CSV table of C-alpha atoms and ligand atoms in Angstrom, one decimal:
chain,number,residue,atom,x,y,z
U,1,UNK,CA,-11.5,-10.3,-32.1
U,2,UNK,CA,-10.2,-7.1,-30.8
U,3,UNK,CA,-10.1,-7.0,-27.0
U,4,UNK,CA,-8.0,-3.8,-26.2
U,5,UNK,CA,-8.1,-0.3,-27.5
U,6,UNK,CA,-6.1,2.9,-27.2
U,7,UNK,CA,-5.7,6.3,-28.9
U,8,UNK,CA,-3.5,6.6,-32.0
U,9,UNK,CA,-0.1,8.0,-31.2
U,10,UNK,CA,2.9,8.3,-33.6
U,11,UNK,CA,4.8,5.0,-34.1
U,12,UNK,CA,8.1,5.0,-32.2
U,13,UNK,CA,11.5,5.1,-33.9
U,14,UNK,CA,14.3,4.7,-31.4
U,15,UNK,CA,17.4,2.8,-30.4
U,16,UNK,CA,17.7,1.5,-26.9
U,17,UNK,CA,21.4,1.1,-26.3
U,18,UNK,CA,23.3,-1.1,-23.9
U,19,UNK,CA,20.6,-2.3,-21.6
U,20,UNK,CA,20.3,-5.7,-20.1
U,21,UNK,CA,17.6,-7.3,-22.2
U,22,UNK,CA,15.7,-10.0,-20.3
U,23,UNK,CA,13.1,-11.8,-22.3
U,24,UNK,CA,12.5,-15.3,-21.0
U,25,UNK,CA,10.3,-16.1,-24.0
U,26,UNK,CA,13.0,-15.2,-26.5
U,27,UNK,CA,15.6,-16.9,-24.2
U,28,UNK,CA,17.4,-13.5,-23.8
U,29,UNK,CA,19.4,-12.3,-20.8
U,30,UNK,CA,22.3,-10.2,-22.2
U,31,UNK,CA,23.5,-6.6,-22.7
U,32,UNK,CA,22.1,-5.8,-26.2
U,33,UNK,CA,20.8,-2.9,-28.3
U,34,UNK,CA,17.2,-2.9,-29.4
U,35,UNK,CA,16.2,-0.9,-32.5
U,36,UNK,CA,12.6,0.1,-32.8
U,37,UNK,CA,11.4,1.3,-36.2
U,38,UNK,CA,7.8,2.2,-37.2
U,39,UNK,CA,6.6,0.9,-33.9
U,40,UNK,CA,8.1,-2.6,-34.4
U,41,UNK,CA,11.2,-4.2,-33.0
U,42,UNK,CA,13.5,-4.1,-36.0
U,43,UNK,CA,16.7,-5.5,-34.6
U,44,UNK,CA,18.0,-7.0,-31.3
U,45,UNK,CA,21.8,-7.3,-31.2
U,46,UNK,CA,25.1,-5.5,-30.7
U,47,UNK,CA,25.5,-2.2,-32.3
U,48,UNK,CA,22.8,-2.2,-35.0
U,49,UNK,CA,22.8,0.6,-37.5
U,50,UNK,CA,20.5,3.5,-36.9
U,51,UNK,CA,19.3,6.4,-39.1
U,52,UNK,CA,20.1,10.0,-38.2
U,53,UNK,CA,16.7,10.8,-37.1
U,54,UNK,CA,16.4,7.9,-34.7
U,55,UNK,CA,16.4,8.9,-31.0
U,56,UNK,CA,19.1,7.0,-29.0
U,57,UNK,CA,18.2,6.0,-25.5
U,58,UNK,CA,21.3,5.2,-23.3
U,59,UNK,CA,20.1,2.2,-21.3
U,60,UNK,CA,23.5,1.5,-19.7
U,61,UNK,CA,22.8,-0.3,-16.3
U,62,UNK,CA,19.1,-0.5,-17.1
U,63,UNK,CA,16.7,-3.4,-17.7
U,64,UNK,CA,14.9,-3.8,-21.0
U,65,UNK,CA,11.9,-6.0,-20.4
U,66,UNK,CA,8.8,-7.2,-22.3
U,67,UNK,CA,6.0,-4.9,-21.2
U,68,UNK,CA,3.6,-6.0,-18.4
U,69,UNK,CA,0.0,-7.0,-18.7
U,70,UNK,CA,-2.5,-6.3,-15.8
U,71,UNK,CA,-5.6,-8.5,-15.8
U,72,UNK,CA,-7.2,-6.8,-12.8
U,73,UNK,CA,-7.5,-3.0,-12.4
U,74,UNK,CA,-10.4,-0.7,-11.4
U,75,UNK,CA,-10.5,2.2,-13.8
U,76,UNK,CA,-13.4,3.8,-11.8
U,77,UNK,CA,-15.0,4.9,-15.1
U,78,UNK,CA,-17.9,5.5,-15.6
U,79,UNK,CA,-19.0,7.0,-12.3
U,80,UNK,CA,-15.9,7.9,-10.2
U,81,UNK,CA,-13.8,9.8,-12.6
U,82,UNK,CA,-12.7,11.9,-9.6
U,83,UNK,CA,-10.7,8.8,-8.5
U,84,UNK,CA,-9.5,7.6,-11.9
U,85,UNK,CA,-10.4,7.9,-15.6
U,86,UNK,CA,-9.2,6.0,-18.6
U,87,UNK,CA,-6.5,8.6,-19.3
U,88,UNK,CA,-5.1,8.6,-15.8
U,89,UNK,CA,-5.4,4.9,-15.3
U,90,UNK,CA,-3.6,4.1,-18.6
U,91,UNK,CA,-0.9,6.7,-17.9
U,92,UNK,CA,-0.4,5.2,-14.4
U,93,UNK,CA,-0.2,1.7,-16.1
U,94,UNK,CA,2.3,3.0,-18.6
U,95,UNK,CA,4.4,4.5,-15.8
U,96,UNK,CA,4.4,1.1,-14.2
U,97,UNK,CA,5.7,-0.6,-17.3
U,98,UNK,CA,2.4,-2.0,-18.5
U,99,UNK,CA,1.5,-2.4,-22.1
U,100,UNK,CA,-2.1,-3.6,-21.6
U,101,UNK,CA,-4.5,-3.5,-18.7
U,102,UNK,CA,-8.0,-4.7,-18.1
U,103,UNK,CA,-10.7,-2.9,-16.0
U,104,UNK,CA,-13.3,-4.6,-13.8
U,105,UNK,CA,-17.0,-4.1,-14.2
U,106,UNK,CA,-17.9,-2.7,-10.7
U,107,UNK,CA,-18.3,0.8,-12.2
U,108,UNK,CA,-21.3,3.2,-11.7
U,109,UNK,CA,-23.4,2.2,-13.6
U,110,UNK,CA,-22.1,-1.4,-13.7
U,111,UNK,CA,-20.6,-2.5,-17.0
U,112,UNK,CA,-23.3,-5.0,-17.6
U,113,UNK,CA,-24.7,-4.1,-21.1
U,114,UNK,CA,-23.3,-4.0,-24.6
U,115,UNK,CA,-24.1,-0.3,-25.2
U,116,UNK,CA,-22.3,0.6,-22.0
U,117,UNK,CA,-19.3,-1.5,-22.9
U,118,UNK,CA,-19.2,0.0,-26.4
U,119,UNK,CA,-19.2,3.4,-24.8
U,120,UNK,CA,-16.1,2.5,-22.8
U,121,UNK,CA,-14.4,1.1,-25.9
U,122,UNK,CA,-15.0,4.4,-27.7
U,123,UNK,CA,-13.6,6.3,-24.7
U,124,UNK,CA,-10.5,4.1,-24.6
U,125,UNK,CA,-9.9,4.8,-28.3
U,126,UNK,CA,-10.0,8.5,-27.4
U,127,UNK,CA,-8.1,8.6,-24.0
U,128,UNK,CA,-6.0,5.5,-23.3
U,129,UNK,CA,-2.3,5.8,-23.8
U,130,UNK,CA,-1.8,2.0,-23.7
U,131,UNK,CA,-4.2,-0.6,-25.0
U,132,UNK,CA,-6.9,-1.3,-22.4
U,133,UNK,CA,-9.8,-3.7,-22.2
U,134,UNK,CA,-12.7,-4.5,-20.0
U,135,UNK,CA,-14.4,-7.2,-18.1
U,136,UNK,CA,-18.2,-7.2,-18.2
U,137,UNK,CA,-20.3,-8.1,-15.2
U,138,UNK,CA,-21.5,-11.7,-14.6
U,139,UNK,CA,-24.8,-10.5,-13.1
U,140,UNK,CA,-26.9,-7.4,-13.9
U,141,UNK,CA,-26.0,-4.6,-11.5
U,142,UNK,CA,-23.7,-7.0,-9.7
U,143,UNK,CA,-26.8,-8.0,-7.8
U,144,UNK,CA,-26.0,-11.7,-7.9
U,145,UNK,CA,-29.4,-12.6,-9.4
U,146,UNK,CA,-29.9,-12.3,-13.2
U,147,UNK,CA,-27.0,-13.3,-15.6
U,148,UNK,CA,-25.9,-10.7,-18.1
U,149,UNK,CA,-26.1,-11.3,-21.9
U,150,UNK,CA,-22.6,-12.8,-22.1
U,151,UNK,CA,-22.8,-13.5,-25.8
U,152,UNK,CA,-23.6,-9.9,-26.7
U,153,UNK,CA,-21.0,-8.6,-24.2
U,154,UNK,CA,-18.4,-10.9,-25.7
U,155,UNK,CA,-19.2,-9.5,-29.2
U,156,UNK,CA,-18.9,-6.0,-27.8
U,157,UNK,CA,-15.4,-6.7,-26.7
U,158,UNK,CA,-15.5,-8.0,-23.1
U,159,UNK,CA,-12.4,-10.0,-22.3
U,160,UNK,CA,-14.3,-12.0,-19.7
U,161,UNK,CA,-16.9,-11.8,-17.0
U,162,UNK,CA,-16.5,-10.8,-13.4
U,163,UNK,CA,-18.6,-9.5,-10.5
U,164,UNK,CA,-15.3,-8.6,-8.8
U,165,UNK,CA,-15.9,-6.8,-5.6
U,166,UNK,CA,-18.7,-9.2,-4.9
U,167,UNK,CA,-18.7,-13.0,-4.8
U,168,UNK,CA,-21.2,-15.1,-6.8
U,169,UNK,CA,-23.7,-15.9,-4.0
U,170,UNK,CA,-24.8,-19.4,-4.9
U,171,UNK,CA,-23.4,-22.6,-6.4
U,172,UNK,CA,-26.3,-22.7,-8.8
U,173,UNK,CA,-25.5,-19.2,-10.1
U,174,UNK,CA,-21.8,-19.9,-10.4
U,175,UNK,CA,-22.6,-23.0,-12.3
U,176,UNK,CA,-24.8,-21.2,-14.8
U,177,UNK,CA,-22.3,-18.3,-15.1
U,178,UNK,CA,-19.4,-20.7,-15.9
U,179,UNK,CA,-21.6,-22.5,-18.4
U,180,UNK,CA,-22.8,-19.3,-20.2
U,181,UNK,CA,-19.3,-17.8,-20.2
U,182,UNK,CA,-17.9,-20.9,-21.8
U,183,UNK,CA,-20.6,-20.9,-24.5
U,184,UNK,CA,-19.8,-17.2,-25.2
U,185,UNK,CA,-16.1,-18.1,-25.7
U,186,UNK,CA,-15.1,-16.2,-22.5
U,187,UNK,CA,-14.3,-17.1,-19.0
U,188,UNK,CA,-15.4,-16.0,-15.5
U,189,UNK,CA,-13.0,-14.3,-13.1
U,190,UNK,CA,-14.0,-15.1,-9.5
U,191,UNK,CA,-13.7,-12.8,-6.4
U,192,UNK,CA,-13.8,-15.7,-3.9
U,193,UNK,CA,-15.6,-14.9,-0.7
U,194,UNK,CA,-18.1,-16.6,1.5
U,195,UNK,CA,-20.3,-13.7,2.7
U,196,UNK,CA,-21.5,-15.6,5.8
U,197,UNK,CA,-17.9,-15.8,7.0
U,198,UNK,CA,-17.0,-12.3,5.8
U,199,UNK,CA,-19.7,-10.8,8.0
U,200,UNK,CA,-18.4,-7.2,8.5
U,201,UNK,CA,-14.8,-8.2,8.7
U,202,UNK,CA,-12.1,-5.6,8.6
U,203,UNK,CA,-8.8,-7.5,8.4
U,204,UNK,CA,-7.4,-11.1,8.4
U,205,UNK,CA,-8.6,-13.1,11.4
U,206,UNK,CA,-5.6,-13.9,13.6
U,207,UNK,CA,-3.6,-12.7,16.6
U,208,UNK,CA,-3.3,-9.2,15.2
U,209,UNK,CA,-7.0,-8.7,14.7
U,210,UNK,CA,-7.6,-9.9,18.2
U,211,UNK,CA,-4.9,-7.5,19.5
U,212,UNK,CA,-6.5,-4.6,17.6
U,213,UNK,CA,-10.0,-5.6,18.5
U,214,UNK,CA,-11.0,-5.6,14.8
U,215,UNK,CA,-13.4,-8.1,13.3
U,216,UNK,CA,-11.5,-10.8,11.5
U,217,UNK,CA,-12.0,-12.3,8.0
U,218,UNK,CA,-11.0,-15.9,8.3
U,219,UNK,CA,-8.9,-17.6,5.6
U,220,UNK,CA,-11.8,-20.0,5.2
U,221,UNK,CA,-13.9,-17.2,3.9
U,222,UNK,CA,-11.8,-17.3,0.7
U,223,UNK,CA,-10.7,-20.9,0.4
U,224,UNK,CA,-14.2,-22.3,0.8
U,225,UNK,CA,-15.4,-20.3,-2.2
U,226,UNK,CA,-12.3,-21.2,-4.2
U,227,UNK,CA,-12.9,-24.9,-3.5
U,228,UNK,CA,-16.5,-24.7,-4.4
U,229,UNK,CA,-15.9,-22.7,-7.6
U,230,UNK,CA,-13.2,-25.1,-8.7
U,231,UNK,CA,-15.4,-28.1,-8.1
U,232,UNK,CA,-18.1,-26.5,-10.2
U,233,UNK,CA,-15.6,-25.7,-12.9
U,234,UNK,CA,-14.5,-29.3,-12.9
U,235,UNK,CA,-18.1,-30.5,-13.3
U,236,UNK,CA,-18.9,-28.0,-16.1
U,237,UNK,CA,-15.5,-28.4,-17.7
U,238,UNK,CA,-15.5,-24.6,-17.9
U,239,UNK,CA,-12.5,-22.3,-17.8
U,240,UNK,CA,-12.2,-20.1,-14.7
U,241,UNK,CA,-9.8,-17.5,-13.4
U,242,UNK,CA,-9.4,-16.9,-9.6
U,243,UNK,CA,-8.6,-13.3,-8.6
U,244,UNK,CA,-6.3,-12.1,-5.9
U,245,UNK,CA,-5.5,-15.4,-4.1
U,246,UNK,CA,-4.4,-14.7,-0.6
U,247,UNK,CA,-4.3,-17.9,1.6
U,248,UNK,CA,-2.3,-21.1,1.7
U,249,UNK,CA,-5.6,-23.1,2.0
U,250,UNK,CA,-6.8,-21.6,-1.4
U,251,UNK,CA,-3.5,-22.5,-2.9
U,252,UNK,CA,-4.0,-26.1,-1.8
U,253,UNK,CA,-7.4,-26.2,-3.5
U,254,UNK,CA,-5.9,-24.6,-6.6
U,255,UNK,CA,-3.1,-27.2,-6.7
U,256,UNK,CA,-5.7,-30.1,-6.4
U,257,UNK,CA,-7.8,-28.6,-9.2
U,258,UNK,CA,-4.8,-28.1,-11.5
U,259,UNK,CA,-3.6,-31.7,-10.9
U,260,UNK,CA,-7.1,-32.9,-11.8
U,261,UNK,CA,-7.0,-31.0,-15.1
U,262,UNK,CA,-9.4,-28.2,-14.3
U,263,UNK,CA,-8.9,-25.3,-16.6
U,264,UNK,CA,-8.1,-22.8,-14.0
U,265,UNK,CA,-5.7,-19.8,-13.8
U,266,UNK,CA,-5.0,-17.6,-10.8
U,267,UNK,CA,-3.4,-14.3,-9.9
U,268,UNK,CA,-1.8,-12.8,-6.8
U,269,UNK,CA,-1.3,-9.1,-6.0
U,270,UNK,CA,2.0,-7.4,-5.2
U,271,UNK,CA,0.6,-6.5,-1.7
U,272,UNK,CA,-0.3,-10.0,-0.8
U,273,UNK,CA,3.1,-11.2,-2.0
U,274,UNK,CA,5.1,-8.7,0.1
U,275,UNK,CA,3.0,-7.6,3.1
U,276,UNK,CA,1.3,-9.5,6.0
U,277,UNK,CA,-1.4,-8.7,8.5
U,278,UNK,CA,1.1,-7.5,11.2
U,279,UNK,CA,1.5,-4.4,9.1
U,280,UNK,CA,-2.2,-3.5,9.8
U,281,UNK,CA,-1.2,-2.7,13.4
U,282,UNK,CA,-0.3,0.7,12.1
U,283,UNK,CA,-4.1,1.1,11.3
U,284,UNK,CA,-3.1,2.8,8.0
U,285,UNK,CA,-6.4,2.7,6.0
U,286,UNK,CA,-4.2,2.2,2.8
U,287,UNK,CA,-3.5,-1.3,4.2
U,288,UNK,CA,-7.2,-2.2,4.3
U,289,UNK,CA,-8.0,-4.3,1.3
U,290,UNK,CA,-10.2,-7.2,0.3
U,291,UNK,CA,-9.0,-10.0,0.5
U,292,UNK,CA,-7.0,-8.7,3.5
U,293,UNK,CA,-3.3,-8.9,4.1
U,294,UNK,CA,-2.9,-12.5,5.5
U,295,UNK,CA,-0.5,-14.3,7.9
U,296,UNK,CA,3.2,-14.4,7.1
U,297,UNK,CA,2.8,-18.2,6.3
U,298,UNK,CA,0.2,-17.4,3.7
U,299,UNK,CA,2.4,-14.7,2.2
U,300,UNK,CA,5.4,-17.0,2.0
U,301,UNK,CA,3.2,-19.8,0.4
U,302,UNK,CA,2.0,-17.3,-2.2
U,303,UNK,CA,5.6,-16.4,-3.2
U,304,UNK,CA,6.4,-20.1,-3.6
U,305,UNK,CA,3.2,-20.6,-5.7
U,306,UNK,CA,4.2,-17.7,-7.9
U,307,UNK,CA,7.7,-19.1,-8.3
U,308,UNK,CA,6.6,-22.5,-9.4
U,309,UNK,CA,3.7,-21.2,-11.5
U,310,UNK,CA,0.8,-22.6,-9.4
U,311,UNK,CA,-0.2,-19.0,-9.3
U,312,UNK,CA,0.0,-18.0,-13.0
U,313,UNK,CA,0.5,-14.3,-12.8
U,314,UNK,CA,0.7,-11.1,-10.9
U,315,UNK,CA,-2.3,-8.7,-11.1
U,316,UNK,CA,-2.5,-5.4,-9.3
U,317,UNK,CA,-6.1,-5.1,-8.2
U,318,UNK,CA,-5.4,-1.4,-8.7
U,319,UNK,CA,-8.3,0.2,-6.7
U,320,UNK,CA,-8.2,4.0,-6.5
U,321,UNK,CA,-10.1,5.7,-3.7
U,322,UNK,CA,-10.3,9.5,-3.1
U,323,UNK,CA,-8.2,10.9,-0.2
U,324,UNK,CA,-11.3,11.9,1.8
U,325,UNK,CA,-12.6,8.3,1.6
U,326,UNK,CA,-9.4,6.8,3.0
U,327,UNK,CA,-8.7,9.7,5.5
U,328,UNK,CA,-10.9,8.1,8.1
U,329,UNK,CA,-10.5,5.6,10.9
U,330,UNK,CA,-9.5,2.1,9.7
U,331,UNK,CA,-12.9,0.6,10.5
U,332,UNK,CA,-14.7,3.2,8.3
U,333,UNK,CA,-12.3,3.1,5.3
U,334,UNK,CA,-13.3,1.4,2.0
U,335,UNK,CA,-11.3,-1.7,0.9
U,336,UNK,CA,-8.6,-1.3,-1.8
U,337,UNK,CA,-5.3,0.2,-2.8
U,338,UNK,CA,-3.7,1.4,-6.0
U,339,UNK,CA,-0.8,-0.7,-7.5
U,340,UNK,CA,-0.1,-0.2,-11.1
U,341,UNK,CA,2.9,2.2,-10.6
U,342,UNK,CA,4.5,0.3,-7.8
U,343,UNK,CA,4.0,-3.4,-8.8
U,344,UNK,CA,7.4,-4.0,-10.4
U,345,UNK,CA,9.4,-1.8,-7.9
U,346,UNK,CA,7.8,-3.6,-4.9
U,347,UNK,CA,8.3,-7.1,-6.3
U,348,UNK,CA,11.8,-6.4,-7.6
U,349,UNK,CA,12.9,-4.8,-4.4
U,350,UNK,CA,11.4,-7.3,-2.0
U,351,UNK,CA,11.6,-10.6,-3.9
U,352,UNK,CA,14.1,-10.3,-6.7
U,353,UNK,CA,16.9,-8.3,-5.0
U,354,UNK,CA,16.9,-10.5,-1.9
U,355,UNK,CA,17.1,-13.6,-4.1
U,356,UNK,CA,13.7,-15.0,-3.3
U,357,UNK,CA,12.5,-14.9,-7.0
U,358,UNK,CA,14.5,-14.7,-10.1
U,359,UNK,CA,14.0,-11.8,-12.5
U,360,UNK,CA,13.1,-14.0,-15.5
U,361,UNK,CA,10.3,-15.7,-13.5
U,362,UNK,CA,8.9,-12.3,-12.3
U,363,UNK,CA,9.0,-11.0,-15.9
U,364,UNK,CA,7.1,-14.1,-17.1
U,365,UNK,CA,4.5,-13.8,-14.4
U,366,UNK,CA,3.9,-10.1,-15.2
U,367,UNK,CA,4.1,-10.3,-19.0
U,368,UNK,CA,3.7,-13.5,-21.0
U,369,UNK,CA,1.5,-15.3,-18.5
U,370,UNK,CA,-1.2,-12.7,-18.0
U,371,UNK,CA,-1.0,-11.9,-21.8
U,372,UNK,CA,-1.8,-15.6,-22.5
U,373,UNK,CA,-4.8,-15.6,-20.1
U,374,UNK,CA,-6.1,-12.5,-21.8
U,375,UNK,CA,-5.6,-14.1,-25.2
U,376,UNK,CA,-3.1,-11.5,-26.3
U,377,UNK,CA,0.2,-12.4,-28.0
U,378,UNK,CA,3.0,-12.4,-25.4
U,379,UNK,CA,5.0,-9.2,-25.5
U,380,UNK,CA,8.4,-10.1,-27.0
U,381,UNK,CA,11.7,-8.4,-27.6
U,382,UNK,CA,12.3,-10.1,-30.9
U,383,UNK,CA,12.7,-8.7,-34.4
U,384,UNK,CA,9.3,-8.3,-36.1
U,385,UNK,CA,7.3,-8.1,-32.9
U,386,UNK,CA,5.3,-5.0,-32.0
U,387,UNK,CA,7.3,-2.8,-29.6
U,388,UNK,CA,5.7,-3.7,-26.2
U,389,UNK,CA,8.6,-3.1,-23.8
U,390,UNK,CA,9.8,-1.1,-20.9
U,391,UNK,CA,13.1,0.3,-19.8
U,392,UNK,CA,13.7,0.2,-16.1
U,393,UNK,CA,16.4,1.7,-13.9
U,394,UNK,CA,16.9,-0.9,-11.2
U,395,UNK,CA,19.2,1.4,-9.2
U,396,UNK,CA,16.7,4.3,-9.1
U,397,UNK,CA,15.4,5.0,-5.6
U,398,UNK,CA,12.2,7.0,-5.4
U,399,UNK,CA,9.6,7.9,-2.8
U,400,UNK,CA,5.9,7.2,-3.4
U,401,UNK,CA,4.1,10.5,-3.0
U,402,UNK,CA,1.0,12.0,-4.8
U,403,UNK,CA,3.6,14.0,-6.9
U,404,UNK,CA,5.5,10.9,-8.1
U,405,UNK,CA,2.3,9.1,-9.1
U,406,UNK,CA,0.3,9.5,-12.3
U,407,UNK,CA,-2.9,7.9,-10.8
U,408,UNK,CA,-5.5,10.4,-9.8
U,409,UNK,CA,-5.6,8.7,-6.4
U,410,UNK,CA,-2.7,7.9,-4.0
U,411,UNK,CA,-4.1,5.3,-1.7
U,412,UNK,CA,-0.9,3.2,-1.8
U,413,UNK,CA,0.3,0.9,1.0
U,414,UNK,CA,3.8,2.3,0.1
U,415,UNK,CA,2.8,6.0,0.3
U,416,UNK,CA,5.7,7.9,1.8
U,417,UNK,CA,8.0,4.9,1.5
U,418,UNK,CA,11.2,4.6,-0.6
U,419,UNK,CA,11.2,2.0,-3.4
U,420,UNK,CA,14.0,0.8,-5.7
U,421,UNK,CA,13.7,0.4,-9.5
U,422,UNK,CA,11.8,2.9,-11.6
U,423,UNK,CA,10.2,2.6,-15.0
U,424,UNK,CA,11.9,5.1,-17.4
U,425,UNK,CA,10.3,4.3,-20.7
U,426,UNK,CA,7.4,2.3,-21.9
U,427,UNK,CA,6.5,1.5,-25.5
U,428,UNK,CA,3.0,0.0,-25.8
U,429,UNK,CA,1.7,-1.2,-29.2
U,430,UNK,CA,4.6,0.5,-30.8
U,431,UNK,CA,4.0,3.9,-29.3
U,432,UNK,CA,5.9,5.8,-26.6
U,433,UNK,CA,3.3,5.6,-23.7
U,434,UNK,CA,5.6,6.7,-20.9
U,435,UNK,CA,8.8,8.7,-21.2
U,436,UNK,CA,10.7,9.7,-18.1
U,437,UNK,CA,14.0,10.1,-20.0
U,438,UNK,CA,13.3,13.0,-22.4
D,1,ZN,ZN1,-11.9,-8.6,-5.8
D,2,ZN,ZN1,-10.6,-5.9,-7.7
């Protein structure tokens, strides 16, 4: 069943010459040429023939990678098109090397009915430059009371179900949600949070929150709900996905569940993998997110978990907010930051370049792994595969500014900062979706 949609663009015909092709799935890490014809990878090798009309892309010194898949974005549509819409979100995703992305259901109105979801699908067909798909809500209006019609929503194209932004309030509701999602052939993606421990928190509870006099959100707030959810998933033998894991205690619960055979997958965000709560001392509202940036020991544990695959994939939790909303004191700012356009640059510059994570592992966690969770074929640089790839200049240094971003919002933790590595070209579903070379 179709789970992603985009507008029809002309099929790509081009030759990407002399780039370092890294595709762990095809076992490739070599300087090769990639010929794309009619939107498909026609040939991967040294010096393939090309027709006269074919565009030649000089990828000398560049990386040619399978395109990325983001399981967790907020497209802000319907309701807050001033912050993002499907055109701007999908363009931002393409500019970040993504070939598929999925939006969460905390829109206004909430994506909790089949007609609303079908409307979004129609809009994606009209506006999206890469294939995008949608989560539907677990509960009507995200109110945490009545379950949505998951069967109908699944038929209308929902990739899964999530009340992201809100936790599921009770064990009983979580149990019924996991059961209904399983019956509908889908899965639930959990925003793990114990509200009684969250209690107006602003940042991670630790020495920095004490120093700043801000209300802390303890690690337990997340790990308690992760443990509970995974116990329920074990009981129900239901599939579950855990969003934006941020603490070492949650990772321990995840490891126990995986060892016990629970069908669980998990994601981590670029910001939790590269920043810690000490950064919040700057009181930059763009560093206010939920879950919050955690202790350095949590961050380091998250990197290890991504490396070994305990955490299956990277997801951005791209959460656009208007400038005015974030241009307030830290305590008053909403949670969330954008991430689609900086994800690879940040992880490449801060984990791969210093030798903390190898490139092939990062590519797997950003491409094949999330594609598998979404039920999509893994993007592959192999003859016959649809062209889902990106060309990245790993030497390019760029500054994150409103002008260098495609997103309609610029609430990035890296705003004003220099990053290395820039996506130059993205082919998604055989179409040129982002082109910074022409
Ligand atoms: Zn969330
Ligand atoms: Zn989210």
